Coordinates of C-alpha atoms and ligand atoms in Angstrom, one line a residue:
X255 CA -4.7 -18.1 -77.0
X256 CA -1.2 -16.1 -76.6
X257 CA 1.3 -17.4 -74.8
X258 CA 3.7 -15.9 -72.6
X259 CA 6.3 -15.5 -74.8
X260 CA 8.1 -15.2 -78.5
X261 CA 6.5 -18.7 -79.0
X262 CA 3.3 -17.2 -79.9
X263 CA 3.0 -17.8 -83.8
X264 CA 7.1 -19.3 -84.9
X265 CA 7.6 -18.3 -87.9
X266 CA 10.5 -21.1 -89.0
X267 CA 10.5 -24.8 -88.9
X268 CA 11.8 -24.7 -85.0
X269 CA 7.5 -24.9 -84.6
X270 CA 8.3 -28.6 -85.8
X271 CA 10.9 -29.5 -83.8
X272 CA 10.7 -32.2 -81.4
X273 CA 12.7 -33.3 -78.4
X274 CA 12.9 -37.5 -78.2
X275 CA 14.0 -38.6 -74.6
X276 CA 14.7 -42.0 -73.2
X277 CA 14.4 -42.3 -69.6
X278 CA 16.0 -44.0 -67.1
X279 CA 19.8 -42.9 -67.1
X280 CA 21.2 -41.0 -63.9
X281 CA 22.8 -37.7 -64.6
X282 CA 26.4 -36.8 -63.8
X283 CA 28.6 -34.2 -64.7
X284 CA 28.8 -30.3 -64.8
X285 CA 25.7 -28.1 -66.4
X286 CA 26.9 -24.8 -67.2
X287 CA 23.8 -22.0 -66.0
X288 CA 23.7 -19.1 -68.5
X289 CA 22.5 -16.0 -67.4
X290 CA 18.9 -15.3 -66.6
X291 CA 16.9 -14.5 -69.2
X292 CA 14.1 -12.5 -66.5
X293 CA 17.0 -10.8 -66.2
X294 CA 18.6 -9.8 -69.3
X295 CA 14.9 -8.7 -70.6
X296 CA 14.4 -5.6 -68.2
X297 CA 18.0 -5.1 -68.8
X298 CA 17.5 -4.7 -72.4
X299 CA 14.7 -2.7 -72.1
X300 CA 16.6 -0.1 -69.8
X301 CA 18.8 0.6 -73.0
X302 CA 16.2 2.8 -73.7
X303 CA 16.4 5.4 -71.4
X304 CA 19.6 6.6 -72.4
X305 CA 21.3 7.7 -75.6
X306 CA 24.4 6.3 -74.7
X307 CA 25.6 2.5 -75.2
X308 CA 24.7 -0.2 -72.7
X309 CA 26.6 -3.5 -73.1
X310 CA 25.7 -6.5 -70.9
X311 CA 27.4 -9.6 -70.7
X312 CA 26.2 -13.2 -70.1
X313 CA 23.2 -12.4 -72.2
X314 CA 21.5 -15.8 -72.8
X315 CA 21.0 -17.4 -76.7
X316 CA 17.1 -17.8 -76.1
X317 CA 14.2 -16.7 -78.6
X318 CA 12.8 -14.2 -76.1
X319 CA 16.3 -12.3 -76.3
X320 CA 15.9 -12.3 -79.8
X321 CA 12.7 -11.6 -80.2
X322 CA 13.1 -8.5 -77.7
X323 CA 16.0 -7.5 -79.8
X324 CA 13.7 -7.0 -82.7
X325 CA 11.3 -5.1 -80.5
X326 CA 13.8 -2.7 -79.5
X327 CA 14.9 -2.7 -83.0
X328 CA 11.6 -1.1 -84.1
X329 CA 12.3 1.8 -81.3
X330 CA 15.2 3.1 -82.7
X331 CA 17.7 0.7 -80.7
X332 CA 20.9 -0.7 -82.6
X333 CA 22.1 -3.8 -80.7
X334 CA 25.7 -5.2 -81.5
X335 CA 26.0 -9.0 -80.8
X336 CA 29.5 -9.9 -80.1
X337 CA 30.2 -12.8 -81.9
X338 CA 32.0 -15.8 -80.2
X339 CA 35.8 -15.9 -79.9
X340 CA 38.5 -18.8 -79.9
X341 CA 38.8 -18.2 -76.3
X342 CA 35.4 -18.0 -74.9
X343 CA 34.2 -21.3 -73.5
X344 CA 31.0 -23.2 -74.9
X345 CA 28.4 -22.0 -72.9
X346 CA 29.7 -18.5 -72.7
X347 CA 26.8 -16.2 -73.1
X348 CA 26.7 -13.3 -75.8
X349 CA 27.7 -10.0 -75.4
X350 CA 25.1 -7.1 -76.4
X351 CA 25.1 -3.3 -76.6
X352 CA 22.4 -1.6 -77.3
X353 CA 22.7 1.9 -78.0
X354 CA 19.2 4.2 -78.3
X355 CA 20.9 7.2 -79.4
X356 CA 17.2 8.4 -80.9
X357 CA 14.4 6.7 -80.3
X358 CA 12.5 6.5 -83.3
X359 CA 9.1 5.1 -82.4
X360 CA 7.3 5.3 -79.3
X361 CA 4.6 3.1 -80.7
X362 CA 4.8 -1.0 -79.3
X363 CA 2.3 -2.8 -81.9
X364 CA 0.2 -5.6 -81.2
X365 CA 1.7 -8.1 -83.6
X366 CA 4.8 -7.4 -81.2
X367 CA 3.8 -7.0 -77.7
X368 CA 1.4 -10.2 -78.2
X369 CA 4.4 -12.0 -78.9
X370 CA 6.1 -11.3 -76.0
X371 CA 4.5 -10.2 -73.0
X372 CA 7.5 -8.2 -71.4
X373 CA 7.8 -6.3 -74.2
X374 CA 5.0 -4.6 -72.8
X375 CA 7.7 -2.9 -70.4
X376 CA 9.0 -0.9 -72.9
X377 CA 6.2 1.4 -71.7
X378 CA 8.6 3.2 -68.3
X379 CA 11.4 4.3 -70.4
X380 CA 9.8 5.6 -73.6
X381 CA 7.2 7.7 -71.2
X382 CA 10.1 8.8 -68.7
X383 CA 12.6 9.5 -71.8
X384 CA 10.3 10.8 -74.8
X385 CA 7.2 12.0 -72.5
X386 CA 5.0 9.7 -74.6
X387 CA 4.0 6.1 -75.5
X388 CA 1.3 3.6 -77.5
X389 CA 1.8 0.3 -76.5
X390 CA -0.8 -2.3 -77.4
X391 CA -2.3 -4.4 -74.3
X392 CA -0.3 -7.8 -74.2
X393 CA -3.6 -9.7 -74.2
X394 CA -4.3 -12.4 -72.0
X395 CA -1.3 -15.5 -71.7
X396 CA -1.1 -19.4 -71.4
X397 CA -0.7 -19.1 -67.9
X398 CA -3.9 -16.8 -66.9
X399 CA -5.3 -13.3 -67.6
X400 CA -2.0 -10.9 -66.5
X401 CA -3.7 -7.9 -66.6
X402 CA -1.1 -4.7 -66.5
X403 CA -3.4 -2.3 -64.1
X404 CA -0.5 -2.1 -61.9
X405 CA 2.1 -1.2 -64.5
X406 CA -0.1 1.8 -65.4
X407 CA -0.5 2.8 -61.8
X408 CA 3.2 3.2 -61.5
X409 CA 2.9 5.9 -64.6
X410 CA -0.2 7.4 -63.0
X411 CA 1.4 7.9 -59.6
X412 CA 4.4 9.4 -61.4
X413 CA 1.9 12.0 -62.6
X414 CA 1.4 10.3 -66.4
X415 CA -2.0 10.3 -68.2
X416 CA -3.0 7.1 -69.5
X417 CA -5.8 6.4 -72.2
X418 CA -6.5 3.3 -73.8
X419 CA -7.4 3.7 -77.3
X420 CA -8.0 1.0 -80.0
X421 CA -6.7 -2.0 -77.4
X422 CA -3.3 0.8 -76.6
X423 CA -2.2 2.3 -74.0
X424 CA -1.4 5.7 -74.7
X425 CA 0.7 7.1 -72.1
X426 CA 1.6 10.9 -71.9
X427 CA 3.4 13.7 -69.5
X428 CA 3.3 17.6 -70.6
X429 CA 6.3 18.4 -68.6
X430 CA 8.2 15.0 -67.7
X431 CA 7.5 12.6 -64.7
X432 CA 7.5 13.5 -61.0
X433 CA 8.7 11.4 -58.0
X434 CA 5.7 9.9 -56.2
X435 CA 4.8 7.1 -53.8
X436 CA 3.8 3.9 -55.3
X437 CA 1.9 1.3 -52.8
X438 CA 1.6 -1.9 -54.7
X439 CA -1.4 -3.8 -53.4
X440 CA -0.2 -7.3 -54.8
X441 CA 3.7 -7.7 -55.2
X442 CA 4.9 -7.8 -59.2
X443 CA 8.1 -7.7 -61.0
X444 CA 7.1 -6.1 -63.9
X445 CA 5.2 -3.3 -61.8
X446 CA 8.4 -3.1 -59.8
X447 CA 11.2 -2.9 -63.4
X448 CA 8.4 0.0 -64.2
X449 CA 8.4 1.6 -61.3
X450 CA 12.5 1.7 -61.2
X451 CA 12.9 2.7 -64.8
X452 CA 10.6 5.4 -65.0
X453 CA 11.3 6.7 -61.2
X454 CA 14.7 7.3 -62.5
X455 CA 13.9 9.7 -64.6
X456 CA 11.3 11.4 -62.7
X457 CA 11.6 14.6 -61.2
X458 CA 12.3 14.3 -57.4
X459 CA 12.2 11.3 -55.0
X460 CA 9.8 7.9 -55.6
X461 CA 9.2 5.5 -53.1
X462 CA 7.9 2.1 -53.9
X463 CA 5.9 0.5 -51.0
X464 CA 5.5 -3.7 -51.4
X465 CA 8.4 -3.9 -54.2
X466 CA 9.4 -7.4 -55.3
X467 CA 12.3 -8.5 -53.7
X468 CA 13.3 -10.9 -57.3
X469 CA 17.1 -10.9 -57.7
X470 CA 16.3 -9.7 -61.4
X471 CA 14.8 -6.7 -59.3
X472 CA 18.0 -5.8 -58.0
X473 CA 19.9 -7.0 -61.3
X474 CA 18.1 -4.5 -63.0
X475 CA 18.4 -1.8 -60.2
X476 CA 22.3 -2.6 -59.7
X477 CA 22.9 -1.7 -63.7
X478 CA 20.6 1.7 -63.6
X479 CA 22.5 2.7 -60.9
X480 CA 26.0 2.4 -63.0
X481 CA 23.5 4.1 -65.7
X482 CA 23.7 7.0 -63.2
X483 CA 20.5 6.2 -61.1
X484 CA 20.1 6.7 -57.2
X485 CA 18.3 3.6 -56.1
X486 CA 18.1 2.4 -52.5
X487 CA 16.6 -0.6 -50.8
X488 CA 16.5 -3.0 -53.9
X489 CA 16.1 -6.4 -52.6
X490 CA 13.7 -5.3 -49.8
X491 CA 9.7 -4.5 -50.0
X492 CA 10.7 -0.8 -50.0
X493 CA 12.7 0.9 -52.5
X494 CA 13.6 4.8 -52.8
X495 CA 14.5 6.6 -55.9
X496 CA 15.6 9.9 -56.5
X497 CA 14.9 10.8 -59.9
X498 CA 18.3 12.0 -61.8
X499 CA 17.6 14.5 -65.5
X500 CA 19.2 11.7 -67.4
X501 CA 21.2 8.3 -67.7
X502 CA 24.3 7.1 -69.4
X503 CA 25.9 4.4 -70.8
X504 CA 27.0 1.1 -68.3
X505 CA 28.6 -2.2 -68.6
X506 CA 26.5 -4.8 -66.6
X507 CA 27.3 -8.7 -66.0
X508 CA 23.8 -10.6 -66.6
X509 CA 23.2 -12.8 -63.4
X510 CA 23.3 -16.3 -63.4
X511 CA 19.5 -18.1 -64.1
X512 CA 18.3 -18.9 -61.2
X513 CA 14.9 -21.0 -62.5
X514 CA 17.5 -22.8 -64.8
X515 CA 19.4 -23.5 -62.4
X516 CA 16.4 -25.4 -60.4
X517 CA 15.0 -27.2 -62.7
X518 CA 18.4 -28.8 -63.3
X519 CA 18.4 -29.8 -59.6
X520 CA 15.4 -31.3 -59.9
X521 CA 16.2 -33.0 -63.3
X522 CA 19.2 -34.3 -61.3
X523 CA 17.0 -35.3 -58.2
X524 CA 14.5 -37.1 -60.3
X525 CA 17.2 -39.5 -62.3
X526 CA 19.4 -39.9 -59.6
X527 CA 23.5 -38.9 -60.2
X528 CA 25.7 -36.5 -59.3
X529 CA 25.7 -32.7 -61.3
X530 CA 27.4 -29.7 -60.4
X531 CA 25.6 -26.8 -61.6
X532 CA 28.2 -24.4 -62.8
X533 CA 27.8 -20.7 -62.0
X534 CA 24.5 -21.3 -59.8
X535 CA 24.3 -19.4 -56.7
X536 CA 22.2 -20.7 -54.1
X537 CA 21.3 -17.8 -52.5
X538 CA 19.1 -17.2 -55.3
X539 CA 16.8 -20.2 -55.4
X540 CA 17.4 -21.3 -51.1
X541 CA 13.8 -21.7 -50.7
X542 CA 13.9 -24.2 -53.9
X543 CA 16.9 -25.7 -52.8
X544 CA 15.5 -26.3 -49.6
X545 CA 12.7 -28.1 -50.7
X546 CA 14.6 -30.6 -52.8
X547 CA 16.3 -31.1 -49.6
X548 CA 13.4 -32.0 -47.8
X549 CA 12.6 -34.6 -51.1
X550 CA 15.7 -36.4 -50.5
X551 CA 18.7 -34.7 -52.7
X552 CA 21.8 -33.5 -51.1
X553 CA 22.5 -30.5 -51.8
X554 CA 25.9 -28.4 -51.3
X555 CA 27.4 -25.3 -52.7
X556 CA 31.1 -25.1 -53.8
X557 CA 33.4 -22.7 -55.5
X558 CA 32.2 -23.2 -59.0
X559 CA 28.2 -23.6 -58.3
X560 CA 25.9 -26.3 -56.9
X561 CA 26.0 -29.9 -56.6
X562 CA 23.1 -32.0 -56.6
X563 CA 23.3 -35.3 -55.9
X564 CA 20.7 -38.3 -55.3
X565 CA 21.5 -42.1 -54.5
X566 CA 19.2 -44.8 -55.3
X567 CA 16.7 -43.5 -52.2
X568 CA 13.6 -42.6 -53.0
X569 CA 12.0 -39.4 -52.7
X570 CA 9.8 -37.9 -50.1
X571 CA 6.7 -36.1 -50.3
X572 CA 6.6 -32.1 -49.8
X573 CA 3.8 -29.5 -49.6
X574 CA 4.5 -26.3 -51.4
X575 CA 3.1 -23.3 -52.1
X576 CA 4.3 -20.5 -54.4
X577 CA 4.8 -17.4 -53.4
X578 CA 6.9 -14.3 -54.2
X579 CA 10.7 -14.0 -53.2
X580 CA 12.2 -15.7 -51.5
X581 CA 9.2 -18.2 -51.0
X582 CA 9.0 -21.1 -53.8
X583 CA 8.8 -19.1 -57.4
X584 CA 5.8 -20.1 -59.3
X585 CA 8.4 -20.4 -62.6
X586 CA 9.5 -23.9 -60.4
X587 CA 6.2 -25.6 -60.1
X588 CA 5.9 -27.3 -62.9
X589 CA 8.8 -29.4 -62.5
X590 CA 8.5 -29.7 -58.7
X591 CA 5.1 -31.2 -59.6
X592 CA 7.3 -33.5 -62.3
X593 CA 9.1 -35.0 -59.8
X594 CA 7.0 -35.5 -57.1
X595 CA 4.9 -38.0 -59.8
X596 CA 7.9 -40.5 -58.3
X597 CA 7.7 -39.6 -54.7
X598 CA 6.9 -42.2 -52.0
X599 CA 3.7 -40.5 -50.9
X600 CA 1.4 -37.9 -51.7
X601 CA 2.2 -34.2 -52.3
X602 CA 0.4 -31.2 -52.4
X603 CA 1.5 -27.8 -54.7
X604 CA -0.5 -24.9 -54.1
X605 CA -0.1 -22.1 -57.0
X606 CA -0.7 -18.2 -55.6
X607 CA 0.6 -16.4 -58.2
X608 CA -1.2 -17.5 -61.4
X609 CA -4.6 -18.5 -61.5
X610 CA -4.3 -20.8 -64.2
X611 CA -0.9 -22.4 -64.2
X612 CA -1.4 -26.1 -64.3
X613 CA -1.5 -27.0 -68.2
X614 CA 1.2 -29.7 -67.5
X615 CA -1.0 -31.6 -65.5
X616 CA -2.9 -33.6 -68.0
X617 CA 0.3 -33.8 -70.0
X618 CA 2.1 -35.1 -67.0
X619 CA -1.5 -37.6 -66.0
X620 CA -0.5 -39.0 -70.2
X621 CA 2.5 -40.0 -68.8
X622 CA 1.1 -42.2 -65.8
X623 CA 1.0 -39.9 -63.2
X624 CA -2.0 -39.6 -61.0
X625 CA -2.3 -35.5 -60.0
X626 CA -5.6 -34.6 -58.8
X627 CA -6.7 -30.7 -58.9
X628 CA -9.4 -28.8 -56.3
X629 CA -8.6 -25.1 -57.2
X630 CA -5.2 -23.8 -57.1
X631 CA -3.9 -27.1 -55.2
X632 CA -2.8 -29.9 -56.8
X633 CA -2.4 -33.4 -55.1
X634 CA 0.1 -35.4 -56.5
X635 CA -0.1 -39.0 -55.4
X636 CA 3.7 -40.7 -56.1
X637 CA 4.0 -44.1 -58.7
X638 CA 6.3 -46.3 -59.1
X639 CA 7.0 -45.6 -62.3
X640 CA 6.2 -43.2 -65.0
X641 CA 6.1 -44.2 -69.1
X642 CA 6.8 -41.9 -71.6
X643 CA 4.4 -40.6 -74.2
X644 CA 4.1 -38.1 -76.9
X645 CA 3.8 -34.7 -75.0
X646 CA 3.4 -31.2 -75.6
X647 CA 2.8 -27.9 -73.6
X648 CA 1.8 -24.3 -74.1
X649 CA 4.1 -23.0 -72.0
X650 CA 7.8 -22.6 -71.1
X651 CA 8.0 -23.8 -67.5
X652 CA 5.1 -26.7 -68.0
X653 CA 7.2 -27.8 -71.6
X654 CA 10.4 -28.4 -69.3
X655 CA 8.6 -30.2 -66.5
X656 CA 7.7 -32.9 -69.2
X657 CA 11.8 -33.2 -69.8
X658 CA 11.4 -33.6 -66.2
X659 CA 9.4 -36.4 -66.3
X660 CA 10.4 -37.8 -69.4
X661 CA 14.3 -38.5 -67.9
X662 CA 12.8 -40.9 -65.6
X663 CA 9.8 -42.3 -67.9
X664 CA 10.3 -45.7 -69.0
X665 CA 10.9 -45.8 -72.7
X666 CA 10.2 -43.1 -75.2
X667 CA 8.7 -39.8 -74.8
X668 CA 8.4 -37.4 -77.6
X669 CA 8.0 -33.5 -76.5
X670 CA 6.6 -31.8 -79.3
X671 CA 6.4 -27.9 -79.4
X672 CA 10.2 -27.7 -79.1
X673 CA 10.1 -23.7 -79.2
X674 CA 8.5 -23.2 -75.9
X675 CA 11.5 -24.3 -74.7
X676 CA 14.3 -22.7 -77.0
X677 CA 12.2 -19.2 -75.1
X678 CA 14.0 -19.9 -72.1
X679 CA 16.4 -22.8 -71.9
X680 CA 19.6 -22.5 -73.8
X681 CA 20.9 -25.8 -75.8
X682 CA 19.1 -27.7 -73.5
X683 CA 19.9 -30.9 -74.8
X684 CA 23.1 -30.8 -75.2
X685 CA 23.4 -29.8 -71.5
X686 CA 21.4 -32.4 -70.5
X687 CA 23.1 -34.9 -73.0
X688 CA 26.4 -34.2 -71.7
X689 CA 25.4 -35.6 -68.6
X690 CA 24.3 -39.3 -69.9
X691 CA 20.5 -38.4 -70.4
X692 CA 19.5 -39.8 -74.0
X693 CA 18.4 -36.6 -75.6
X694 CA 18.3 -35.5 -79.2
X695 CA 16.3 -33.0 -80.7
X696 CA 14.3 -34.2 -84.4
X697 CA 14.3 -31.0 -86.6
X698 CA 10.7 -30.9 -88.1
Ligands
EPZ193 C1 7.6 -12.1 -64.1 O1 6.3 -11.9 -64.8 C2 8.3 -13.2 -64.9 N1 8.5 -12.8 -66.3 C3 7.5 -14.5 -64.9 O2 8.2 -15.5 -65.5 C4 7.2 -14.9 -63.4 O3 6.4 -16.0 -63.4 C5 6.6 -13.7 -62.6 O4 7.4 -12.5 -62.8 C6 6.4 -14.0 -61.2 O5 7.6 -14.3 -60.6 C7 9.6 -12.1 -66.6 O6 10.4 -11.7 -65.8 C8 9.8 -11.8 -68.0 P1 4.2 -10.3 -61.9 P2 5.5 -10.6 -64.4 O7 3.8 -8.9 -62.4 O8 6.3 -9.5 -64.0 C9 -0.6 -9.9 -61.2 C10 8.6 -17.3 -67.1 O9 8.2 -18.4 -67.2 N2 -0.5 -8.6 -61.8 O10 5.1 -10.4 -60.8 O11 4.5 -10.4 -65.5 C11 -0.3 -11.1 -62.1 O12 -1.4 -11.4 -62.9 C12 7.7 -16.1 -66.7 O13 9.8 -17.0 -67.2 C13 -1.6 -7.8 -61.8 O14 -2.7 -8.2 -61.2 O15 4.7 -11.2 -63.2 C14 0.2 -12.1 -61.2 O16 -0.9 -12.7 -60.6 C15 6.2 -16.5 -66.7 N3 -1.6 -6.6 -62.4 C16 0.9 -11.4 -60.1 O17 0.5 -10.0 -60.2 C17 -0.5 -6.1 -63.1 O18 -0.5 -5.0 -63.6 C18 2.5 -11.4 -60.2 O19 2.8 -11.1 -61.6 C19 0.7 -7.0 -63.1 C20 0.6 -8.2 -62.4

């Protein structure tokens, strides 16, 4: 099965890498959040509808980065990594530009867009720029079917023809793409970074009805319009672009990781301690926030970030179900589910957004917990204690929830699979280890 991700087939020794945790130490201290990598990946991917240089800052160190990188490489992109200097703090992020000054391949192959399903993107820009792209169908995921009907109904409505031909999409326009109205009948992110990218380039005005409101929506639409764009109502279900005959070159500041920044609240609320979370802004994860409030952690925002703290009380109970922003993201669930193993009570998680996002459960049941699942709800009746276990997961957000659960397990847990999460947590055990958790990671 593919996964969701650059984790697909590792080509190194990081496929052997293990993470050993010991459970039961509180957490205190600062976690620094890099930038989000749902964000920096429709960033990158803008670089291609310009043929001038766009350099963003606070890009994470993940594998999807780098695996998107090589992507864009195969298009025609040249991306400069800045390297670190004396000054820059630890966790300071990297520094790209990417400059497509001639794209040279509109083609996306299948060993490339199977490894990471974003890539899949590419498809606006190198339609809206070049009037012409092959990109192979992503596939089906880890985390349920994903089909990409609605990415191709943005390039239809903006007048492109699509064929599918061999498992490709072929996507082409005689004479450029025109502004049109784009009703989405589900909300989707990825149908809504299309919809922007190539809308900017169309001819005329677009409208997008049912947009996602995602802050990476209006990350992305904040840097095309210092690209040049005219983008309006980002943020909200409607959007309106008026299409510009070409973009240039822009400096854009990544924003902070909003799921990393909530799954280190609720590592924090399951140990117990005292964390600030530096660089998190809570406006971005409220609905999260609030729920951990609900479970018992005090939460409060300061200058430099979010502090999350938990005394010896014990948890409460919470019924959640995912939904798109602002509700409760579906990239949390997995470690909401973690930590309500421990709660005092039995919880309930209903999933909305992906059909089949529960792998972690019967990882999570090896551990001790008791999780029940009727459909897309999952009951979640609290123990006293969990005990750790070797572990592994097939995705990124289910791998971390076992971290979750593994900081409060009695004794050892191993997680194998360690490159699920180097896709979307940077250094996470040192981040964690700086804080008294007993983390180290085993190179295979
Ligand atoms: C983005 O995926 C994120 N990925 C996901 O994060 C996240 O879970 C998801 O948004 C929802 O928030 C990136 O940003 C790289 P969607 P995306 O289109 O854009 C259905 C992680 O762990 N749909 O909003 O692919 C789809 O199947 C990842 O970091 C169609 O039916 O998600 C789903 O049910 C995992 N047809 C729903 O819409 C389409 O053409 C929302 O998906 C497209 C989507």
């Amino acid at each position: 099965m593919l996964q969701d991700g650059a984790g697909a087939a590792p080509q190194s020794g990081d496929d052997m890498d293990r993470i050993r945790i010991v459970g039961g130490r509180e957490l205190h201290g600062e976690i620094p959040i890099s930038g989000a990598k749902n964000a920096a990946l429709p960033l990158m991917i803008a670089s291609l509808l310009t043929d001038q240089p766009l350099t963003l800052d606070n890009v994470p160190r993940l594998a999807d980065v780098a695996q998107l990188q090589r992507i864009l490489g195969n298009h025609g992109v040249d991306v400069m990594v800045n390297g670190k200097r004396p000054e820059d703090r630890d966790y300071q992020g990297q520094t790209l530009t990417l400059s497509a000054a001639r794209i040279v391949d509109t083609t996306a192959p299948y060993e490339l867009v199977s490894r990471m399903r974003a890539s899949f993107w590419v498809i606006g820009p190198l339609v809206a720029r070049m009037g012409h792209a092959r990109v192979s169908m992503p596939g089906g995921c880890a985390i349920g079917t994903r089909p990409v009907d609605l990415l191709l109904l943005v390039l239809e409505r903006l007048g492109a023809a699509i064929d599918i031909d061999g498992g490709y999409v072929v996507a082409r326009t005689e004479s450029g793409l025109r502004g049109g109205t784009i009703a989405f009948p589900k909300v989707t992110v990825g149908g809504t970074h299309t919809a922007l990218m190539a809308a900017s380039l169309a001819r005329g005005a677009s409208v997008i009805e049912n947009a996602a409101r995602e802050p990476e929506v209006v990350d992305l639409a904040d840097c095309l319009n210092k690209m040049g764009a005219k983008i309006s109502g980002a943020g909200t279900s409607r959007i309106v672009v008026e299409g510009v005959p070409r973009l240039g070159g822009a400096r854009h500041r990544v924003l902070p990781d909003r799921i990393e920044t909530g799954t280190y609240a609720m590592a924090v609320a399951m140990t117990g301690g005292d964390v600030l979370l530096e660089g998190g802004r809570p406006e971005l994860l409220q609905g999260a926030l609030d729920v951990l409030t609900q479970a018992g952690a005090r939460i409060s925002s300061t200058n430099q970030g979010i502090r999350v703290a938990r005394n010896g009380a014990g948890l409460d109970p919470v019924e959640v179900t995912t939904r798109p922003f602002p509700g409760f993201p579906t990239d949390l669930q997995a470690q909401l589910m973690a930590l309500m193993c421990c709660a005092r009570g039995t919880s309930h998680i209903t999933e909305t957004i992906f059909e089949n996002r529960f792998m972690h459960v019967q990882e999570l049941v090896r551990l001790g917990a008791r999780i029940h699942l009727d459909g897309d709800t999952a009951s979640i009746e609290g123990v006293e204690r969990l005990t750790g276990a070797p572990v592994m997961a097939t995705d990124l957000r289910a791998s971390v929830s076992l971290v979750i659960a593994a900081l409060a397990a009695e004794g050892e847990t191993m997680v194998n699979r360690v490159y699920h999460l180097d896709r979307g947590f940077e250094r996470l055990e040192n981040k964690l280890g700086r804080c008294g958790a007993e983390v180290q990671r085993i190179s295979g």
